[in-house]
mmCIF file of C-alpha atoms in Angstrom:
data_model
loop_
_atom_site.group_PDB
_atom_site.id
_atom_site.type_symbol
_atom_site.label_atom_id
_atom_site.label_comp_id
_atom_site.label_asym_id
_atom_site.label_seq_id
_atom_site.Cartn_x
_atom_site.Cartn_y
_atom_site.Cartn_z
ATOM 1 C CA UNK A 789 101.460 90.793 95.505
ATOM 2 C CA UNK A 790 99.543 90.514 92.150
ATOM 3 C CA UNK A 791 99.492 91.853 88.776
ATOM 4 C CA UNK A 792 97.015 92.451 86.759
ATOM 5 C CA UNK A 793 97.654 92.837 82.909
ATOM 6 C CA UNK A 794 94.616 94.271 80.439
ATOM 7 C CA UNK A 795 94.417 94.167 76.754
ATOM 8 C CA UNK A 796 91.730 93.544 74.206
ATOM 9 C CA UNK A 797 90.163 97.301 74.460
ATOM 10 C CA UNK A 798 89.744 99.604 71.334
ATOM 11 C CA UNK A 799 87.962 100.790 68.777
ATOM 12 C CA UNK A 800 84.401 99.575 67.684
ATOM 13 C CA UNK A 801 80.837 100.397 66.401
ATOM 14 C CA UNK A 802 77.566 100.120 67.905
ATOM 15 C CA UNK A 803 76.348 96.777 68.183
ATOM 16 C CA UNK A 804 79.761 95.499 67.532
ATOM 17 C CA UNK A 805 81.906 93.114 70.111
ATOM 18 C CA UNK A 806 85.052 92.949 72.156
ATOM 19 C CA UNK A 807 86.701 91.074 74.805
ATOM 20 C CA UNK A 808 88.946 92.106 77.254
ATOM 21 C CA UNK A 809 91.186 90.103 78.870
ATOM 22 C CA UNK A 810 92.665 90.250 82.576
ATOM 23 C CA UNK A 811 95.702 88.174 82.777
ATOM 24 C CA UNK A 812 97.413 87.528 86.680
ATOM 25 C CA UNK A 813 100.312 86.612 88.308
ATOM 26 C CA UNK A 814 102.140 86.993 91.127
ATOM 27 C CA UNK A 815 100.260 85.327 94.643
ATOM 28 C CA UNK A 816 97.014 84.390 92.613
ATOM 29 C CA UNK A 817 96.137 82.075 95.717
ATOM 30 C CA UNK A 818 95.248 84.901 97.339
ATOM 31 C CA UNK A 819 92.286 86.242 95.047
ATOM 32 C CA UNK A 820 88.651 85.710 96.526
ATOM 33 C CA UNK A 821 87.151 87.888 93.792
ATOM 34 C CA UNK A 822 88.081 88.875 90.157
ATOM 35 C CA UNK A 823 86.507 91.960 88.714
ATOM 36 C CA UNK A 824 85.818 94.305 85.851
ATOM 37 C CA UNK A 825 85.247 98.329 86.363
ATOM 38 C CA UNK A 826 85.174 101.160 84.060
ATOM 39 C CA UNK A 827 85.680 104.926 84.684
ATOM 40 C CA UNK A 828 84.023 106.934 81.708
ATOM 41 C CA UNK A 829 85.284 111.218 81.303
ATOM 42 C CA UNK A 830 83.604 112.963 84.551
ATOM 43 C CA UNK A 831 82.092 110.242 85.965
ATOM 44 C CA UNK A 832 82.810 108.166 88.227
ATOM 45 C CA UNK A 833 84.460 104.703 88.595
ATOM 46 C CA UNK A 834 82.064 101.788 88.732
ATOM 47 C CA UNK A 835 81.447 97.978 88.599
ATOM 48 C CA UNK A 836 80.855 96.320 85.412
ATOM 49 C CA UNK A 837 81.094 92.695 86.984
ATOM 50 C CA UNK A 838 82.547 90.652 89.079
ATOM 51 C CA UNK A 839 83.618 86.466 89.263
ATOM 52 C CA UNK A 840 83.931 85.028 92.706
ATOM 53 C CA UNK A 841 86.755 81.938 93.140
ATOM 54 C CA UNK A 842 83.998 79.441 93.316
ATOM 55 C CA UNK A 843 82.208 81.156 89.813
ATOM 56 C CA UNK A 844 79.736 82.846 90.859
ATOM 57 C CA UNK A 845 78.949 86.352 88.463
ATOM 58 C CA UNK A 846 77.493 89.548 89.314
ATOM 59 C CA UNK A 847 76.816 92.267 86.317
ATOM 60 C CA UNK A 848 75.643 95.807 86.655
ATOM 61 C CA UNK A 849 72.033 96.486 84.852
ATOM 62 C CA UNK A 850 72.909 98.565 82.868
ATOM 63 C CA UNK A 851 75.012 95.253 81.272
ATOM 64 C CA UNK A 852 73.373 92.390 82.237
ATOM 65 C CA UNK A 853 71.765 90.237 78.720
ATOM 66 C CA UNK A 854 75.056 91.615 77.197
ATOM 67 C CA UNK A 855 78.037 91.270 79.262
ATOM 68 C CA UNK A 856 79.736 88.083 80.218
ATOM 69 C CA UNK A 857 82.728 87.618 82.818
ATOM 70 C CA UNK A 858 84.314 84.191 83.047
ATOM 71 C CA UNK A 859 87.727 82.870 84.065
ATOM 72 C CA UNK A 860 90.171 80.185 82.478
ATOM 73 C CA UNK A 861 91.869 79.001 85.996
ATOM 74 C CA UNK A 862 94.517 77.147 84.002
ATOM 75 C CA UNK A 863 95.540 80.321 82.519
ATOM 76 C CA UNK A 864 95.094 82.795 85.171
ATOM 77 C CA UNK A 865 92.933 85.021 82.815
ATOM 78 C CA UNK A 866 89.523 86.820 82.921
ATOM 79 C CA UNK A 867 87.943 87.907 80.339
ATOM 80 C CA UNK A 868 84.758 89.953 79.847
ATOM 81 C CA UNK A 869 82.759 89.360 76.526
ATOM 82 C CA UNK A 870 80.919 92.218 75.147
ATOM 83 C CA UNK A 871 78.591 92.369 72.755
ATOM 84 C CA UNK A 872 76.185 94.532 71.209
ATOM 85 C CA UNK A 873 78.316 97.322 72.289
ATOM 86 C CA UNK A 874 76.484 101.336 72.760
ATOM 87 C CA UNK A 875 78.251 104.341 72.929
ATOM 88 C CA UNK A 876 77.719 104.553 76.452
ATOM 89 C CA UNK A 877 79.663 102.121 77.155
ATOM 90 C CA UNK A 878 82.752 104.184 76.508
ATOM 91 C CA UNK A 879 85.120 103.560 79.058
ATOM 92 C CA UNK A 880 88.638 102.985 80.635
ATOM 93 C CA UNK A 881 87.914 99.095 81.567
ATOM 94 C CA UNK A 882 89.772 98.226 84.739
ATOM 95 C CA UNK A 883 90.467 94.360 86.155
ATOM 96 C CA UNK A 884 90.609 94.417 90.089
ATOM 97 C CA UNK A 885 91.286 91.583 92.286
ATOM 98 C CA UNK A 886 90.248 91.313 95.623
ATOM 99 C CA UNK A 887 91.184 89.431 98.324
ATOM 100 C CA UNK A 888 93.647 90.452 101.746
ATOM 101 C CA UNK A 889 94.269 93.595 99.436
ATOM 102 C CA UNK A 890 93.143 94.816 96.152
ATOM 103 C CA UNK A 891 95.113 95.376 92.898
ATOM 104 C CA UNK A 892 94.195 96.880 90.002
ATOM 105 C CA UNK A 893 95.194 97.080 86.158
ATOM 106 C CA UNK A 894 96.796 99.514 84.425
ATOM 107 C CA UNK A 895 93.188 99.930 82.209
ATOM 108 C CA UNK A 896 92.111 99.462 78.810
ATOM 109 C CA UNK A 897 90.355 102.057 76.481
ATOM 110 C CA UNK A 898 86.749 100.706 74.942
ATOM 111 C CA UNK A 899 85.549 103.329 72.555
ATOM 112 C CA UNK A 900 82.353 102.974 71.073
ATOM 113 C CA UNK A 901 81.225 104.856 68.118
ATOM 114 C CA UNK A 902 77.319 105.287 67.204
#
């Protein structure tokens, strides 16, 4: 089993930064891919981006130039770095880690105000 622990959401303006943080325990071994997902009112869940074991990134477009995922293995943390925050990007931010089965976090609010 793993858990997955979020913090770093909140409050910020447009253009501003934040960084979110993913931290995991539990049969870590077991992760093939680390992830970041975000669920906005009446929409639907979707990816943000996603860190493979070996480091390789994926980012959604509507992210991509502003957005960064990356890992610290000796902590057992992902992060996601983002900058020059829009409104739009208001969101509950979900970590997910995938591997034999998928876990999720307990989410983060991002709220971005224009």
């Amino acid at each position: 089993q793993v858990r997955l622990v979020e913090s770093g959401g909140g409050l910020v303006q447009a253009g501003g930064s934040l960084r979110l943080s993913c931290a995991a325990s539990g049969s870590i071994f077991r992760i093939l891919i680390m992830g970041w997902y975000r669920q906005a009112p009446g929409k639907q869940r979707e990816s943000v981006a996603t860190i493979t074991s070996g480091g390789s990134t994926n980012y959604a477009d509507s992210v991509k130039g502003r957005f960064t995922i990356y890992r610290d293995n000796a902590k057992n943390t992902m992060y996601l770095q983002m900058n020059s925050l829009k409104p739009e990007d208001t969101a509950v931010y979900y970590c997910q880690s995938s591997g034999i089965l998928n876990y999720w976090g307990q989410g983060t609010q991002v709220t971005v105000s224009s």
